[in-house]
Short mmCIF file of C-alpha atoms in Angstrom, two decimals:
data_model
loop_
_atom_site.label_atom_id
_atom_site.label_comp_id
_atom_site.label_asym_id
_atom_site.label_seq_id
_atom_site.Cartn_x
_atom_site.Cartn_y
_atom_site.Cartn_z
CA MET A 1 -50.73 -53.79 -3.52
CA ILE A 2 -46.74 -54.43 -4.38
CA ARG A 3 -45.28 -57.36 -4.22
CA PHE A 4 -41.02 -58.77 -4.02
CA LYS A 5 -41.37 -62.21 -4.55
CA ASN A 6 -37.22 -63.82 -4.16
CA VAL A 7 -36.38 -61.07 -6.33
CA SER A 8 -32.31 -60.98 -6.69
CA LEU A 9 -30.30 -57.98 -8.56
CA THR A 10 -26.67 -57.29 -8.90
CA LEU A 11 -25.61 -54.23 -10.89
CA GLY A 12 -21.74 -53.93 -11.90
CA ASN A 13 -20.34 -56.90 -9.41
CA LYS A 14 -22.41 -55.42 -6.55
CA GLN A 15 -25.30 -57.68 -5.53
CA LEU A 16 -28.04 -55.75 -4.53
CA LEU A 17 -30.87 -57.71 -3.19
CA ASP A 18 -30.52 -61.36 -2.81
CA HIS A 19 -33.75 -63.19 -2.15
CA PHE A 20 -36.27 -59.96 -1.60
CA ASN A 21 -39.68 -60.15 -0.21
CA LEU A 22 -41.58 -57.34 0.82
CA THR A 23 -45.29 -57.01 0.67
CA ILE A 24 -46.75 -53.47 0.26
CA SER A 25 -50.56 -53.10 0.93
CA ASP A 26 -52.92 -50.41 -0.81
CA GLY A 27 -52.19 -47.10 0.82
CA GLU A 28 -48.75 -48.12 3.01
CA LYS A 29 -46.04 -45.52 3.74
CA VAL A 30 -42.80 -47.31 3.77
CA VAL A 31 -39.77 -45.37 4.61
CA ILE A 32 -36.64 -47.91 3.38
CA SER A 33 -33.41 -45.61 5.20
CA ALA A 34 -30.92 -48.51 4.32
CA PRO A 35 -27.34 -46.54 4.09
CA SER A 36 -26.19 -45.41 0.98
CA GLY A 37 -25.65 -47.46 -2.22
CA ALA A 38 -27.50 -50.58 -0.64
CA GLY A 39 -29.80 -50.53 -3.50
CA LYS A 40 -32.23 -48.16 -2.71
CA SER A 41 -32.61 -46.07 -6.22
CA SER A 42 -32.16 -49.15 -7.82
CA LEU A 43 -35.60 -51.30 -6.06
CA LEU A 44 -37.19 -48.35 -7.48
CA LYS A 45 -36.15 -48.05 -10.85
CA LEU A 46 -37.05 -51.94 -11.53
CA LEU A 47 -40.56 -51.11 -10.11
CA LEU A 48 -40.61 -48.54 -13.25
CA GLY A 49 -39.15 -51.57 -15.45
CA PHE A 50 -35.58 -49.58 -16.65
CA PHE A 51 -33.87 -53.24 -15.71
CA GLU A 52 -35.19 -56.84 -15.09
CA ALA A 53 -34.42 -58.52 -11.87
CA GLU A 54 -32.19 -61.20 -12.52
CA LYS A 55 -34.43 -63.76 -10.16
CA GLY A 56 -37.73 -63.56 -8.16
CA LYS A 57 -41.00 -61.89 -9.52
CA ILE A 58 -42.11 -58.77 -9.25
CA THR A 59 -46.58 -57.73 -9.46
CA PHE A 60 -48.01 -54.79 -8.87
CA ASN A 61 -51.12 -54.74 -8.62
CA GLY A 62 -51.72 -58.31 -9.69
CA LEU A 63 -49.99 -56.97 -12.54
CA GLU A 64 -46.55 -57.94 -12.84
CA VAL A 65 -43.29 -55.82 -14.24
CA LYS A 66 -42.20 -57.55 -17.14
CA PRO A 67 -41.69 -54.93 -20.24
CA GLU A 68 -45.35 -55.56 -21.81
CA ASN A 69 -46.86 -54.37 -19.04
CA MET A 70 -44.79 -51.60 -18.27
CA ARG A 71 -46.23 -48.46 -20.26
CA GLN A 72 -49.64 -49.60 -17.94
CA ILE A 73 -47.75 -49.63 -14.86
CA ARG A 74 -44.92 -46.62 -15.22
CA CYS A 75 -48.83 -43.97 -15.56
CA GLN A 76 -49.87 -45.32 -12.14
CA ILE A 77 -46.51 -43.64 -10.41
CA GLY A 78 -45.62 -40.33 -9.87
CA TYR A 79 -42.39 -40.97 -9.62
CA LEU A 80 -38.99 -38.23 -7.76
CA SER A 81 -35.73 -39.12 -8.63
CA GLN A 82 -32.65 -37.94 -6.92
CA GLY A 83 -31.75 -35.12 -8.81
CA ILE A 84 -35.46 -34.44 -10.42
CA ASP A 85 -34.05 -35.07 -14.43
CA PHE A 86 -36.36 -32.04 -16.24
CA PRO A 87 -34.57 -31.87 -19.59
CA ASN A 88 -33.27 -28.01 -20.44
CA GLY A 89 -36.15 -25.65 -20.73
CA LYS A 90 -37.90 -22.98 -19.31
CA VAL A 91 -40.13 -24.88 -16.71
CA GLU A 92 -43.60 -23.49 -17.73
CA ASP A 93 -42.75 -25.21 -21.30
CA VAL A 94 -41.67 -28.15 -19.68
CA PHE A 95 -44.53 -28.45 -17.41
CA ASN A 96 -46.58 -28.22 -20.75
CA GLU A 97 -44.37 -30.62 -22.65
CA ILE A 98 -45.06 -33.37 -19.66
CA PHE A 99 -49.21 -32.86 -20.28
CA GLN A 100 -48.75 -33.70 -23.24
CA TYR A 101 -48.04 -36.71 -23.27
CA THR A 102 -50.80 -38.96 -24.63
CA VAL A 103 -51.52 -40.55 -20.88
CA ASN A 104 -51.51 -37.19 -19.17
CA LYS A 105 -53.67 -35.69 -21.73
CA ASN A 106 -57.10 -35.72 -19.73
CA ILE A 107 -55.04 -34.27 -16.64
CA SER A 108 -56.52 -30.90 -15.67
CA PHE A 109 -53.62 -28.70 -15.92
CA SER A 110 -52.76 -24.53 -16.44
CA ARG A 111 -50.53 -22.50 -16.32
CA ASP A 112 -52.99 -20.68 -13.14
CA ILE A 113 -52.82 -24.46 -11.60
CA LEU A 114 -48.93 -24.36 -11.81
CA LEU A 115 -48.73 -21.11 -10.45
CA GLU A 116 -50.93 -21.57 -7.62
CA LYS A 117 -49.27 -24.81 -6.86
CA VAL A 118 -45.32 -22.06 -7.01
CA ARG A 119 -46.94 -19.83 -4.52
CA GLU A 120 -48.81 -22.53 -1.78
CA LEU A 121 -44.78 -23.82 -2.41
CA LYS A 122 -42.98 -20.56 -1.49
CA LEU A 123 -41.61 -20.42 -5.01
CA SER A 124 -41.98 -16.80 -6.43
CA ASP A 125 -43.48 -16.37 -9.68
CA ASP A 126 -40.09 -15.66 -12.50
CA ILE A 127 -39.35 -19.70 -11.86
CA LEU A 128 -42.32 -20.22 -14.82
CA LYS A 129 -39.34 -18.54 -16.75
CA THR A 130 -36.69 -19.78 -15.83
CA ASN A 131 -34.50 -22.47 -17.37
CA THR A 132 -34.35 -25.78 -15.55
CA VAL A 133 -30.76 -25.39 -15.45
CA ASN A 134 -30.62 -22.69 -14.03
CA ILE A 135 -32.41 -23.43 -11.18
CA SER A 136 -31.80 -24.15 -7.08
CA GLY A 137 -31.49 -28.02 -5.69
CA GLY A 138 -34.35 -26.90 -3.42
CA GLU A 139 -36.48 -25.49 -6.41
CA ARG A 140 -35.82 -28.11 -8.22
CA GLN A 141 -36.87 -30.61 -5.86
CA ARG A 142 -40.26 -28.49 -5.09
CA LEU A 143 -40.89 -28.64 -8.92
CA GLY A 144 -40.51 -31.97 -8.55
CA TRP A 145 -43.03 -32.59 -5.58
CA ILE A 146 -45.88 -30.10 -8.24
CA LEU A 147 -45.15 -31.79 -10.45
CA LEU A 148 -45.87 -35.33 -8.86
CA MET A 149 -49.17 -33.43 -7.05
CA LEU A 150 -50.57 -32.45 -10.51
CA LEU A 151 -49.82 -35.62 -12.42
CA ASP A 152 -51.81 -37.17 -9.31
CA ARG A 153 -50.62 -40.97 -9.58
CA PRO A 154 -52.17 -44.30 -6.94
CA ILE A 155 -48.54 -44.99 -5.86
CA LEU A 156 -45.43 -42.90 -5.35
CA LEU A 157 -41.53 -43.84 -5.22
CA LEU A 158 -39.77 -41.04 -4.07
CA ASP A 159 -36.05 -41.36 -4.15
CA GLU A 160 -34.30 -38.67 -1.15
CA PRO A 161 -37.52 -36.83 -1.69
CA THR A 162 -36.55 -33.92 1.07
CA SER A 163 -32.92 -34.01 0.81
CA ALA A 164 -32.06 -30.38 -0.36
CA LEU A 165 -35.36 -28.63 1.50
CA ASP A 166 -35.03 -26.57 4.57
CA ASP A 167 -37.23 -28.25 7.94
CA GLU A 168 -40.07 -26.65 7.69
CA MET A 169 -40.56 -27.64 3.88
CA LYS A 170 -39.08 -31.74 5.20
CA ARG A 171 -42.49 -31.09 7.05
CA TYR A 172 -44.34 -29.94 5.23
CA PHE A 173 -44.18 -32.69 2.15
CA VAL A 174 -44.15 -35.24 5.11
CA ASP A 175 -47.43 -34.45 6.32
CA TYR A 176 -48.66 -34.52 3.44
CA ILE A 177 -47.90 -37.95 2.34
CA LYS A 178 -48.53 -39.16 5.65
CA GLN A 179 -52.21 -37.80 4.94
CA THR A 180 -52.70 -39.25 1.18
CA ASP A 181 -54.22 -42.57 0.09
CA LYS A 182 -51.92 -42.70 -2.12
CA THR A 183 -49.53 -46.16 -1.95
CA VAL A 184 -45.33 -44.51 -1.09
CA ILE A 185 -42.12 -46.12 -1.56
CA CYS A 186 -39.86 -43.62 0.19
CA SER A 187 -36.13 -43.52 0.39
CA SER A 188 -34.89 -40.93 2.98
CA HIS A 189 -32.27 -40.73 5.20
CA ASP A 190 -34.28 -37.28 7.33
CA SER A 191 -34.95 -38.35 10.22
CA GLU A 192 -38.82 -36.09 9.22
CA TRP A 193 -39.70 -39.76 7.68
CA GLN A 194 -39.59 -41.76 10.75
CA THR A 195 -42.43 -41.23 12.35
CA ALA A 196 -45.66 -43.07 12.33
CA PRO A 197 -47.66 -44.18 10.43
CA MET A 198 -44.42 -44.54 7.92
CA ARG A 199 -42.90 -48.34 7.65
CA ILE A 200 -39.67 -48.01 8.53
CA ILE A 201 -37.18 -50.52 6.36
CA LYS A 202 -33.78 -49.87 7.38
CA ASN A 203 -31.81 -53.18 5.51
CA LEU A 204 -32.13 -54.13 2.47
CA ARG A 205 -30.36 -57.59 2.53
CA SER A 206 -32.68 -60.26 4.89
CA MET B 1 -20.67 -22.30 -73.25
CA ASN B 2 -17.51 -20.50 -73.17
CA THR B 3 -15.34 -21.56 -70.48
CA PRO B 4 -11.63 -20.70 -70.31
CA ASN B 5 -9.52 -23.67 -70.12
CA ILE B 6 -7.52 -24.75 -67.60
CA SER B 7 -4.28 -26.25 -69.43
CA ILE B 8 -1.80 -28.70 -68.24
CA SER B 9 0.43 -25.65 -67.10
CA GLY B 10 -2.06 -23.91 -65.61
CA ILE B 11 -2.98 -26.89 -63.32
CA VAL B 12 0.48 -26.92 -62.18
CA ALA B 13 0.56 -23.83 -61.01
CA GLY B 14 -2.59 -24.03 -58.84
CA LEU B 15 -1.18 -27.15 -57.54
CA LEU B 16 2.57 -24.80 -56.96
CA LEU B 17 0.40 -23.34 -54.17
CA LEU B 18 -0.15 -26.34 -51.70
CA ALA B 19 3.89 -25.58 -51.88
CA PRO B 20 4.10 -23.11 -49.70
CA VAL B 21 0.95 -24.57 -47.81
CA VAL B 22 3.31 -27.57 -46.69
CA LEU B 23 6.18 -25.37 -45.92
CA VAL B 24 4.68 -22.85 -43.82
CA VAL B 25 3.01 -26.60 -41.91
CA TRP B 26 6.21 -27.95 -41.72
CA SER B 27 8.17 -25.40 -40.40
CA LEU B 28 5.17 -24.37 -37.31
CA LYS B 29 4.51 -28.00 -36.47
CA LEU B 30 1.10 -28.12 -37.56
CA GLY B 31 1.22 -31.86 -37.87
CA PHE B 32 -1.09 -32.29 -40.48
CA ASN B 33 0.95 -32.88 -43.46
CA LYS B 34 0.67 -36.09 -44.21
CA LYS B 35 -2.36 -36.08 -43.92
CA LEU B 36 -2.97 -33.77 -46.71
CA LEU B 37 -0.89 -34.67 -48.26
CA LEU B 38 -2.84 -38.04 -48.65
CA ALA B 39 -5.93 -36.05 -49.22
CA VAL B 40 -4.93 -33.93 -52.30
CA GLY B 41 -3.67 -37.87 -53.62
CA ARG B 42 -7.32 -38.62 -53.41
CA MET B 43 -9.34 -35.45 -54.36
CA LEU B 44 -6.33 -36.17 -57.39
CA VAL B 45 -7.16 -39.59 -58.34
CA GLN B 46 -10.56 -39.69 -57.21
CA LEU B 47 -11.46 -36.64 -59.64
CA GLY B 48 -9.65 -37.90 -61.86
CA PHE B 49 -11.56 -40.97 -62.57
CA VAL B 50 -14.60 -38.50 -61.64
CA ALA B 51 -13.60 -36.59 -65.50
CA VAL B 52 -13.10 -39.71 -67.69
CA TYR B 53 -15.65 -42.27 -65.61
CA LEU B 54 -18.01 -39.05 -67.10
CA ILE B 55 -17.23 -38.28 -70.00
CA TYR B 56 -18.86 -42.07 -70.58
CA ILE B 57 -21.89 -42.01 -68.49
CA PHE B 58 -23.11 -38.80 -70.27
CA LYS B 59 -22.00 -40.11 -73.35
CA LEU B 60 -24.38 -43.22 -72.81
CA ASP B 61 -26.92 -41.41 -70.66
CA ASN B 62 -28.54 -44.67 -69.52
CA PRO B 63 -31.01 -44.30 -67.17
CA PHE B 64 -29.89 -47.76 -64.35
CA ILE B 65 -26.56 -46.75 -65.14
CA ASN B 66 -27.32 -43.50 -64.11
CA ILE B 67 -29.19 -44.62 -60.81
CA VAL B 68 -26.40 -47.39 -60.39
CA TYR B 69 -23.77 -45.00 -60.00
CA VAL B 70 -26.15 -42.39 -57.53
CA PHE B 71 -26.53 -45.72 -55.66
CA MET B 72 -23.19 -46.35 -55.21
CA MET B 73 -22.10 -42.44 -53.87
CA VAL B 74 -25.15 -42.83 -51.76
CA PHE B 75 -23.40 -45.56 -50.21
CA PHE B 76 -19.21 -44.28 -50.51
CA ALA B 77 -21.05 -41.18 -48.42
CA ALA B 78 -21.76 -43.61 -45.97
CA LEU B 79 -19.25 -45.54 -45.54
CA SER B 80 -17.13 -42.66 -45.26
CA GLY B 81 -19.25 -40.43 -43.20
CA ILE B 82 -19.09 -42.78 -40.61
CA LYS B 83 -15.00 -44.42 -41.00
CA ASN B 84 -14.13 -40.30 -39.79
CA SER B 85 -16.54 -40.16 -37.38
CA SER B 86 -15.33 -40.29 -34.16
CA MET B 87 -17.63 -42.52 -32.95
CA ARG B 88 -18.13 -45.76 -33.11
CA LEU B 89 -21.65 -45.42 -35.98
CA ARG B 90 -20.35 -48.82 -37.56
CA SER B 91 -23.76 -50.79 -36.46
CA PHE B 92 -25.55 -47.96 -38.43
CA LEU B 93 -24.22 -48.16 -42.70
CA TRP B 94 -27.33 -49.84 -44.18
CA SER B 95 -29.83 -47.92 -42.49
CA THR B 96 -27.30 -44.67 -42.71
CA VAL B 97 -27.57 -45.56 -46.72
CA LEU B 98 -31.19 -45.95 -46.60
CA ALA B 99 -31.54 -42.93 -44.59
CA MET B 100 -29.97 -40.67 -47.45
CA LEU B 101 -30.77 -42.86 -50.84
CA LEU B 102 -34.91 -42.72 -50.12
CA PRO B 103 -35.01 -38.49 -49.95
CA THR B 104 -32.14 -38.05 -52.32
CA LEU B 105 -34.13 -40.32 -55.09
CA PHE B 106 -37.21 -39.02 -54.21
CA THR B 107 -36.02 -35.23 -55.03
CA LEU B 108 -34.23 -35.76 -58.01
CA ILE B 109 -37.19 -37.42 -59.91
CA TYR B 110 -38.67 -34.27 -58.36
CA PHE B 111 -36.62 -31.85 -58.88
CA ASN B 112 -35.96 -32.98 -62.63
CA LEU B 113 -39.54 -34.00 -63.48
CA PHE B 114 -41.38 -30.35 -62.07
CA ILE B 115 -38.92 -28.14 -61.85
CA THR B 116 -36.52 -28.37 -64.45
CA GLN B 117 -39.05 -29.97 -66.33
CA LEU B 118 -37.28 -32.64 -68.29
CA SER B 119 -37.88 -34.91 -70.62
CA ASN B 120 -35.55 -37.32 -69.48
CA ILE B 121 -35.70 -37.30 -65.76
CA PHE B 122 -33.00 -39.62 -65.40
CA LYS B 123 -30.34 -37.33 -67.67
CA ALA B 124 -26.94 -37.33 -66.42
CA ASN B 125 -26.23 -34.60 -66.06
CA ILE B 126 -28.24 -33.28 -63.98
CA PHE B 127 -29.13 -36.33 -62.11
CA ILE B 128 -25.08 -37.22 -61.48
CA PRO B 129 -24.34 -33.25 -60.52
CA ILE B 130 -27.35 -32.59 -58.22
CA ALA B 131 -26.82 -36.07 -56.24
CA GLY B 132 -23.63 -35.34 -55.84
CA MET B 133 -24.47 -31.82 -54.53
CA MET B 134 -27.18 -32.85 -52.32
CA LEU B 135 -25.65 -35.55 -50.97
CA GLY B 136 -21.97 -33.13 -50.16
CA ASN B 137 -24.64 -32.14 -47.72
CA ILE B 138 -26.45 -34.49 -45.61
CA LEU B 139 -23.45 -36.24 -45.52
CA LYS B 140 -22.36 -34.11 -42.42
CA SER B 141 -25.85 -33.32 -41.64
CA ASN B 142 -26.74 -37.12 -40.87
CA ILE B 143 -23.33 -37.85 -38.77
CA VAL B 144 -23.35 -34.36 -37.01
CA ALA B 145 -27.70 -35.52 -35.89
CA LEU B 146 -26.56 -38.61 -35.17
CA LYS B 147 -23.36 -37.72 -32.97
CA THR B 148 -25.55 -35.15 -31.17
CA PHE B 149 -28.19 -37.79 -30.97
CA PHE B 150 -25.92 -40.31 -28.89
CA SER B 151 -24.31 -38.00 -27.17
CA GLN B 152 -27.74 -36.82 -25.40
CA VAL B 153 -29.67 -40.26 -25.00
CA GLN B 154 -26.37 -41.20 -23.41
CA THR B 155 -24.98 -38.02 -20.92
CA GLN B 156 -28.63 -37.61 -20.06
CA GLU B 157 -30.48 -40.63 -19.28
CA LYS B 158 -31.55 -39.33 -15.78
CA VAL B 159 -33.64 -37.20 -18.24
CA TYR B 160 -34.58 -40.04 -20.29
CA GLN B 161 -35.52 -42.14 -17.39
CA TYR B 162 -37.19 -39.12 -15.78
CA LEU B 163 -39.58 -38.56 -18.51
CA LEU B 164 -41.00 -42.58 -18.82
CA ALA B 165 -41.55 -42.30 -15.27
CA MET B 166 -43.76 -38.96 -15.93
CA GLY B 167 -46.03 -41.24 -18.78
CA ALA B 168 -44.04 -40.38 -21.63
CA SER B 169 -44.03 -43.60 -24.27
CA ARG B 170 -40.10 -43.44 -26.17
CA ARG B 171 -40.49 -41.31 -28.65
CA GLU B 172 -42.14 -38.47 -26.47
CA ALA B 173 -39.20 -38.91 -24.18
CA LEU B 174 -37.10 -38.57 -26.43
CA GLN B 175 -37.92 -35.62 -28.27
CA PRO B 176 -35.57 -33.05 -26.52
CA PHE B 177 -32.83 -35.12 -27.89
CA PHE B 178 -34.87 -35.54 -31.04
CA LYS B 179 -35.27 -31.77 -31.24
CA GLU B 180 -31.70 -31.22 -30.58
CA ALA B 181 -29.81 -33.32 -33.08
CA VAL B 182 -32.38 -32.62 -35.62
CA GLN B 183 -31.98 -28.32 -35.00
CA THR B 184 -27.59 -29.30 -34.70
CA ALA B 185 -27.53 -30.80 -37.69
CA MET B 186 -29.81 -28.18 -39.68
CA ALA B 187 -28.31 -24.95 -38.39
CA PRO B 188 -25.76 -24.64 -40.86
CA THR B 189 -27.64 -25.47 -44.18
CA ILE B 190 -29.68 -22.55 -42.40
CA ALA B 191 -27.13 -20.30 -42.14
CA THR B 192 -25.73 -20.48 -45.31
CA MET B 193 -29.54 -20.27 -46.89
CA ALA B 194 -29.44 -17.15 -45.12
CA THR B 195 -26.51 -15.74 -45.67
CA ALA B 196 -26.22 -17.52 -49.63
CA GLY B 197 -25.39 -14.24 -52.20
CA LEU B 198 -24.07 -11.78 -48.62
CA VAL B 199 -21.00 -13.40 -47.76
CA SER B 200 -20.16 -15.82 -51.13
CA LEU B 201 -21.24 -17.20 -54.43
CA PRO B 202 -22.54 -20.50 -53.77
CA GLY B 203 -21.07 -23.02 -55.97
CA VAL B 204 -23.79 -24.42 -57.74
CA MET B 205 -24.22 -21.04 -59.47
CA THR B 206 -20.71 -20.28 -59.79
CA GLY B 207 -19.54 -22.90 -61.68
CA GLN B 208 -22.35 -21.45 -63.91
CA ILE B 209 -21.94 -18.66 -64.64
CA ILE B 210 -18.38 -19.50 -65.26
CA GLY B 211 -19.58 -21.79 -67.85
CA GLY B 212 -21.04 -19.25 -69.25
CA SER B 213 -25.15 -19.06 -68.10
CA ASP B 214 -26.77 -16.25 -67.93
CA PRO B 215 -26.75 -14.94 -63.97
CA SER B 216 -30.78 -15.30 -63.74
CA LEU B 217 -30.52 -18.68 -64.31
CA ALA B 218 -28.14 -19.24 -62.38
CA VAL B 219 -29.48 -18.01 -59.55
CA ARG B 220 -32.79 -19.87 -60.37
CA TYR B 221 -30.36 -22.92 -60.18
CA GLN B 222 -28.85 -22.25 -57.14
CA ILE B 223 -31.89 -21.07 -55.19
CA MET B 224 -33.68 -24.67 -56.27
CA VAL B 225 -30.64 -26.27 -54.96
CA MET B 226 -31.39 -24.49 -52.01
CA VAL B 227 -34.61 -25.18 -51.65
CA ILE B 228 -34.15 -28.81 -52.47
CA ILE B 229 -30.81 -29.60 -49.96
CA PHE B 230 -32.49 -28.32 -47.35
CA PHE B 231 -35.21 -30.12 -48.21
CA THR B 232 -33.24 -33.88 -48.24
CA GLY B 233 -31.35 -32.84 -45.69
CA LEU B 234 -34.21 -32.45 -43.01
CA ALA B 235 -35.60 -35.68 -44.76
CA SER B 236 -32.86 -37.21 -44.30
CA ILE B 237 -31.89 -36.72 -41.09
CA LEU B 238 -35.83 -37.51 -39.87
CA LEU B 239 -35.00 -40.99 -41.28
CA GLN B 240 -31.57 -41.66 -40.35
CA LEU B 241 -32.77 -40.61 -36.08
CA PHE B 242 -36.43 -42.89 -36.99
CA PHE B 243 -33.77 -45.81 -37.80
CA ALA B 244 -31.76 -45.53 -35.05
CA ILE B 245 -34.29 -45.31 -32.47
CA ARG B 246 -35.45 -48.20 -34.02
CA GLN B 247 -32.49 -50.09 -33.71
CA CYS B 248 -30.76 -49.26 -30.18
CA PHE B 249 -33.18 -49.23 -27.56
CA ASP B 250 -34.59 -52.84 -25.54
CA LYS B 251 -37.36 -53.91 -24.83
CA HIS B 252 -37.11 -51.91 -20.81
CA ASP B 253 -37.00 -48.35 -23.32
CA GLN B 254 -33.57 -48.49 -22.71
CA PHE B 255 -30.32 -47.05 -24.52
CA ASP B 256 -28.39 -50.48 -26.11
CA LYS B 257 -24.83 -48.79 -25.15
CA SER B 258 -24.06 -52.01 -27.42
CA MET B 259 -24.62 -50.25 -30.36
CA LEU B 260 -22.05 -47.60 -29.85
CA GLU B 261 -19.51 -50.66 -28.99
CA LYS B 262 -18.73 -52.39 -32.86
#
């Protein structure tokens, strides 16, 4: 369960959240479609502990979001950032590196597993040898999803996760989210996300 | 030793070469005459001093004085590197001094103990020039490493955060930038080593040959010097980045930009 209790957040001189309250139970799918600049991305980054709210409390399965708990919280989260910010390098190497992190070591990962996913999402095999700076937005987003699926974390934070995909792919991922038992917070304007069983939040200010 | 003497008139003749340089810089409006003359002036004064006090230091040959002298060289190397950097690195003066001093001292002692196998490992006429040699190289590479690292961390903050979200520890998430910084900083040293003797005769060797040494001994010194420059350079860069990482990240694992604003 994720709970925001009276959370206020100001970035620069803009107040994004003002005594914000939200409770998300396990397995629930929340879609935030507030207007651009309303603080959707910041809300997700708050959960990742990249900065602190000036007021209020956020708890994550009973664990308070604060620096000393961050590592433990982050490794329960699967995150898709808006730009899917892969480091420079061949796709294959980038994936290998991430699966060598201490917290990811025991996740089963191999080139074959990766290749299977790549084909499933209609990417060409060559992409594994391509440098991350040379892939298109749509490819990048699909690779981000692959990483998300392979890391298999219980809570997903998705920031505009289908913005660069065609309608068919959009539906594919929305369907994946619908059938999963993971807890999901997704920020998106795409209409595909505005369906049951998603819980839609249109405004972060109330 | 039978080094040909350079007399005062010889020095004057040499400095005369700067006259056409100044003229060209002036007439082509290259705009660095003031800087150039200042640099020449500083060089003359500094090296003049070096000549005078090295005579005494070599005469005294006191281990304590030699170590203090090396410490001062390190301090001034760090200071000048930081002052001349286009990035504000003032917060890193002492960590830079430490990152340069520790590997330099270690390598000097190792060099004198196992390579030249001197009975007096602090012997001034080896200890000091070799230290100077290493510091000249480390100075550049350490500042390059710091600058590359910080510019990567700043321009690629999103990559760093993405990797943290993928479960990376701070160190794991910084790995791509760390690698880039070390590679960029070490590249010139590797290139110099790879082309030694082909493109140019390196400094130590040239000096020794002019000084009348046997070329084979001069080459042996040169090889050893290249190896210790590489060793010390890498050790120093690693320490430098290690200190910087400890100094610059807050409890949220975020880069503290204020470190570059002092």
